[in-house]
CSV table of C-alpha atoms in Angstrom, one decimal:
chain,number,residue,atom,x,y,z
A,1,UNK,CA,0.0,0.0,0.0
A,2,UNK,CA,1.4,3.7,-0.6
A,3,UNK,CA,2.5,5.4,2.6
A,4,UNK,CA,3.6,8.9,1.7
A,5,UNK,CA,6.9,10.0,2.2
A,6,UNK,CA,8.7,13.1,4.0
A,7,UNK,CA,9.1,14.7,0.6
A,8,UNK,CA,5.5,14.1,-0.5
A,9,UNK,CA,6.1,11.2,-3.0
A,10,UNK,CA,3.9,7.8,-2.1
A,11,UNK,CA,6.4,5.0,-1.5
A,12,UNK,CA,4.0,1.9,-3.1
A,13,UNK,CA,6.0,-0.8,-1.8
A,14,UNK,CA,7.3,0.4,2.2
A,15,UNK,CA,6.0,-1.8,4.9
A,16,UNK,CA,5.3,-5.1,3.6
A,17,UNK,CA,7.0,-5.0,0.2
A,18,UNK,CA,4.7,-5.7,-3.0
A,19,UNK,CA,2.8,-8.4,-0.8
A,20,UNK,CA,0.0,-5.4,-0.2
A,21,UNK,CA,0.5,-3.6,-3.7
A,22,UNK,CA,0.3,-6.8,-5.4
A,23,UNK,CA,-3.0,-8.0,-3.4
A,24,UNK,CA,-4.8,-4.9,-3.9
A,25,UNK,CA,-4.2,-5.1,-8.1
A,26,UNK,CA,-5.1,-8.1,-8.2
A,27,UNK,CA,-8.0,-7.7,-6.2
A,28,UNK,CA,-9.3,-5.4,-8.3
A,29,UNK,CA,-8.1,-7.0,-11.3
A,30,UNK,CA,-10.1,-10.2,-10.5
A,31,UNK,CA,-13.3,-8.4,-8.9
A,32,UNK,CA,-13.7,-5.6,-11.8
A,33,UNK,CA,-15.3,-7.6,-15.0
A,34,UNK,CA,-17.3,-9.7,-12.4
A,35,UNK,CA,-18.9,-6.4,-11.5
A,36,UNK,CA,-19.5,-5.2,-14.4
A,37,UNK,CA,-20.8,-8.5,-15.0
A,38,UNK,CA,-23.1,-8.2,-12.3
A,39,UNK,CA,-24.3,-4.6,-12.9
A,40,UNK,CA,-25.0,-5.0,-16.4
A,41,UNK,CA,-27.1,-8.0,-15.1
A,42,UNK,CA,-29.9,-6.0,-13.4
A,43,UNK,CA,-29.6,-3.0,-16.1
A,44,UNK,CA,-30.4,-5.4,-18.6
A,45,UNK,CA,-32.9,-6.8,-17.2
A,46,UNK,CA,-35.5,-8.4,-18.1
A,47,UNK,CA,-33.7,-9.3,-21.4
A,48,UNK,CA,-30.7,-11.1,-19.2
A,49,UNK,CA,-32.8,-13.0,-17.5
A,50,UNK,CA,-34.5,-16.5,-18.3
A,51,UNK,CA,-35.8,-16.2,-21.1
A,52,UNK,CA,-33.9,-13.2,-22.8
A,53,UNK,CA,-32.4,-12.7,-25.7
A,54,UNK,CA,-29.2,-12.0,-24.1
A,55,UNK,CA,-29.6,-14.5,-21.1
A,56,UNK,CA,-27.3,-16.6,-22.4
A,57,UNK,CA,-24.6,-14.0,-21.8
A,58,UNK,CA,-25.8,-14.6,-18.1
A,59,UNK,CA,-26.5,-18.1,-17.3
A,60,UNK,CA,-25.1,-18.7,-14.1
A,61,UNK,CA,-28.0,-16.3,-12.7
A,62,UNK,CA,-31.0,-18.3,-13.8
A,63,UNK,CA,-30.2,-20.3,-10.8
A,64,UNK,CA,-29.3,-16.6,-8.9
A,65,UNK,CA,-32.2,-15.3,-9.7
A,66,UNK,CA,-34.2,-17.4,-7.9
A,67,UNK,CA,-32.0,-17.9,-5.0
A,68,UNK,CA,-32.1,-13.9,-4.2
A,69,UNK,CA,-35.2,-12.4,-5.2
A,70,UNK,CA,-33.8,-9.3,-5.8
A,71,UNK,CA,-32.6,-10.7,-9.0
A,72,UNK,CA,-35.4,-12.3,-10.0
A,73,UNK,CA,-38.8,-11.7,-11.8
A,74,UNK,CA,-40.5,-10.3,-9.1
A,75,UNK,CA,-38.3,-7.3,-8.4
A,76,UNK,CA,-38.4,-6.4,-12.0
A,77,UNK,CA,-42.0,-6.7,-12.1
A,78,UNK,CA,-42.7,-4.3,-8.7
A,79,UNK,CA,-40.3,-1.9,-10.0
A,80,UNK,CA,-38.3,-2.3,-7.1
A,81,UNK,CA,-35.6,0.1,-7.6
A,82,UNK,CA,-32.8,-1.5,-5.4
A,83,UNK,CA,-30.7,-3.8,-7.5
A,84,UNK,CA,-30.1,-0.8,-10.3
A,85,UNK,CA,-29.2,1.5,-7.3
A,86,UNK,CA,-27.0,-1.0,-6.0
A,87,UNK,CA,-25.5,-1.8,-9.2
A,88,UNK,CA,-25.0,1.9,-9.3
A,89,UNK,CA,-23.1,2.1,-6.5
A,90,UNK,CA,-20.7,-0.9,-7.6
A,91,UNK,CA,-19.8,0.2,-11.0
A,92,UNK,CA,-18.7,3.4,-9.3
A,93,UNK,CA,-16.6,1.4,-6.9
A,94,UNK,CA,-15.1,-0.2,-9.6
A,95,UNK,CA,-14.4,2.7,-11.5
A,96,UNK,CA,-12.8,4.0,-8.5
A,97,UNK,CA,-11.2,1.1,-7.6
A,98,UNK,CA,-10.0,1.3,-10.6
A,99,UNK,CA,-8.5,4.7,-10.1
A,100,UNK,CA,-6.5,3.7,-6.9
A,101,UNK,CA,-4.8,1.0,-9.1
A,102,UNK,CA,-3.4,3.4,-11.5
A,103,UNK,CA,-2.8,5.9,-8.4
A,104,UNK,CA,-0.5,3.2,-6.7
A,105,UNK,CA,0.8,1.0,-9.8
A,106,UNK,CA,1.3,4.3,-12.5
A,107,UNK,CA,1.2,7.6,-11.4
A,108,UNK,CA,2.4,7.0,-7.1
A,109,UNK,CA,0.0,9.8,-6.2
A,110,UNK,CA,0.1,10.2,-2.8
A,111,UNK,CA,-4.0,10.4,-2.4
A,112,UNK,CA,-3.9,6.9,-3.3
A,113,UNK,CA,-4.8,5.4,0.0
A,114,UNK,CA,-7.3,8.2,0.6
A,115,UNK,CA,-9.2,6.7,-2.5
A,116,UNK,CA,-8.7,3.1,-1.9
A,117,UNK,CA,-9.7,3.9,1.5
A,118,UNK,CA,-12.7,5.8,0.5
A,119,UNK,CA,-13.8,2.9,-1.8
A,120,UNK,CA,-13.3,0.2,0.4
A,121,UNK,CA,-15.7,1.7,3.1
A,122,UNK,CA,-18.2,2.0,0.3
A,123,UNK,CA,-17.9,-1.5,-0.9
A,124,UNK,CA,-18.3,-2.4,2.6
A,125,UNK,CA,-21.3,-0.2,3.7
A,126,UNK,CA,-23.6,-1.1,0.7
A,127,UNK,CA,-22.9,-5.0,1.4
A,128,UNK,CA,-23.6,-4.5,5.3
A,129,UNK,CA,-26.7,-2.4,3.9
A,130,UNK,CA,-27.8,-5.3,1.8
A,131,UNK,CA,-27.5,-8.2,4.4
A,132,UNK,CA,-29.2,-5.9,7.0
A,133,UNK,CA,-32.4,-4.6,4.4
A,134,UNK,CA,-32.2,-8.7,3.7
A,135,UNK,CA,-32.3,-9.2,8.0
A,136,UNK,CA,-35.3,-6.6,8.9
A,137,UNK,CA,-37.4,-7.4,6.0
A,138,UNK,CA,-37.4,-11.1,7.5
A,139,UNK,CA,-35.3,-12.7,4.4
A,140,UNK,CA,-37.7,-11.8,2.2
A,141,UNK,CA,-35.8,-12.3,-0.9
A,142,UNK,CA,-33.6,-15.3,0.9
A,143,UNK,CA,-35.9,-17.0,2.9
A,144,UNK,CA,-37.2,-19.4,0.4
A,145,UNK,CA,-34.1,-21.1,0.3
A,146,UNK,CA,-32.8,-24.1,2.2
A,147,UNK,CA,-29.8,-23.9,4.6
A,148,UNK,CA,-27.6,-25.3,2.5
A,149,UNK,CA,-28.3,-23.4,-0.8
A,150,UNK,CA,-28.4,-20.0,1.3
A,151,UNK,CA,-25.0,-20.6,2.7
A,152,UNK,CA,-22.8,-22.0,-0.8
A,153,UNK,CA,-25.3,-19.3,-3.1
A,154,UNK,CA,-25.8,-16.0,-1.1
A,155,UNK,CA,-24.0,-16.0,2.3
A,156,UNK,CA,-20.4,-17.1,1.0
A,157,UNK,CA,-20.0,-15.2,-1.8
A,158,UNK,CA,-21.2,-12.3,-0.5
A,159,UNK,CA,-19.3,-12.6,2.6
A,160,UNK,CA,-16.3,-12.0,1.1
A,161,UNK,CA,-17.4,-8.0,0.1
A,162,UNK,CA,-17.2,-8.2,4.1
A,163,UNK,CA,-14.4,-10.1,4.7
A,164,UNK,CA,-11.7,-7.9,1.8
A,165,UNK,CA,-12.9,-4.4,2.1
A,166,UNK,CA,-12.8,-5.0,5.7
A,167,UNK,CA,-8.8,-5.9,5.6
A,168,UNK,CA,-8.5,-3.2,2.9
A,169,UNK,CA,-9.8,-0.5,5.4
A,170,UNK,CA,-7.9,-1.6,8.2
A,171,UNK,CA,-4.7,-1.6,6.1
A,172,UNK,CA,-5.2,1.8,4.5
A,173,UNK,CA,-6.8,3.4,7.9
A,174,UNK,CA,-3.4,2.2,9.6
A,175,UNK,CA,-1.2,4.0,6.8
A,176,UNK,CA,-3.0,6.6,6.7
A,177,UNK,CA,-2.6,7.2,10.3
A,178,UNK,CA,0.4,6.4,10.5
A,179,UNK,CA,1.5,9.0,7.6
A,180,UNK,CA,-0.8,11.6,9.5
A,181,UNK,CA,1.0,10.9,12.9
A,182,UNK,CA,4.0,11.5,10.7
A,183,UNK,CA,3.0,15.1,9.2
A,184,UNK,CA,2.4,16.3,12.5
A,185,UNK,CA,5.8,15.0,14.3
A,186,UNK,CA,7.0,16.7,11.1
A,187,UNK,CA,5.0,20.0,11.6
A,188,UNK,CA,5.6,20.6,15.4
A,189,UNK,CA,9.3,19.7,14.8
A,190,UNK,CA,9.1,22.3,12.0
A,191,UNK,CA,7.3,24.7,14.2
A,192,UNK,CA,9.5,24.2,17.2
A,193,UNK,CA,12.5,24.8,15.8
A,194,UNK,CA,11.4,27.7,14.3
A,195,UNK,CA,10.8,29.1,17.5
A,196,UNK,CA,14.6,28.7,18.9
């Protein structure tokens, strides 16, 4: 991760070596397309779905689709503005995500871990908002399904837009603070010796 350094430069590979630099691109080197994937899903919709010309683009979600109803034909049908709002959201993360890559990996910009930061706690706030609108409506797009189905379709997968962003913001928060505590040792040091 970048940690910016004393003359304002981001250092991409201090700390832990390319280990974090090299997770984080391929995070978002993995995750993008099956995003976009996913968004273009439920704006395509009803013509990706069963049934649709352009399903077969989408397969895997004819069993999806009737797993989370917020997929399926029922959604579409109520209008239910929720999965194009969400898919919203996610294409802008990408994009973003996106962003921090070339900010680390091209350009070194030292707002890097600002961004990543930024879009990590949006990745993670929309999927908390999910499985909590999915909790207090009583499962009422999940609980159809069986235990098993439930936990290898929905809970799994989606767990990790948990589990990742959550590391991610740890990560970044502790750079971040740790290149803020820096700043201001180097500001009172600045400041104090300008006083003798």
């Amino acid at each position: 991760m970048s940690v910016l350094l004393s003359d304002g430069r981001a250092d991409k590979y201090s700390q832990n070596g390319c280990q974090d630099a090299c997770l984080d691109l391929s995070l978002v080197l993995l995750t993008a397309p099956v995003i976009f994937w996913d968004a273009f899903y439920c704006f395509m919709r009803p013509r990706s779905m069963v049934g649709g010309d352009l399903h077969w683009i989408w397969e895997p979600y004819g069993l999806y689709q009737e797993v989370d109803l917020i997929y399926g034909v029922e959604s579409l049908q109520r209008n239910d503005g929720f999965p194009n709002a969400q898919s919203l959201m996610n294409v802008i993360e990408t994009l973003l995500n996106l962003t921090y890559v070339y900010l680390v990996h091209v350009s070194g910009a030292p707002v890097a871990p600002l961004i990543g930061f930024a879009t990590a706690t949006m990745t993670l706030s929309k999927t908390v908002l999910y499985w909590a609108q999915e909790f207090y409506c009583g499962r009422c797009a999940t609980g159809h399904n069986d235990f098993q189905t439930l936990l290898v379709i929905w809970i799994l997968p989606n767990a990790l837009w948990i589990v990742f962003p959550s590391l991610i913001v740890y990560t970044l928060g502790k750079d971040i603070a740790a290149t803020l505590g820096a700043a201001e040792r180097r500001a009172i040091k600045a400041t104090s010796g300008k006083k003798n």
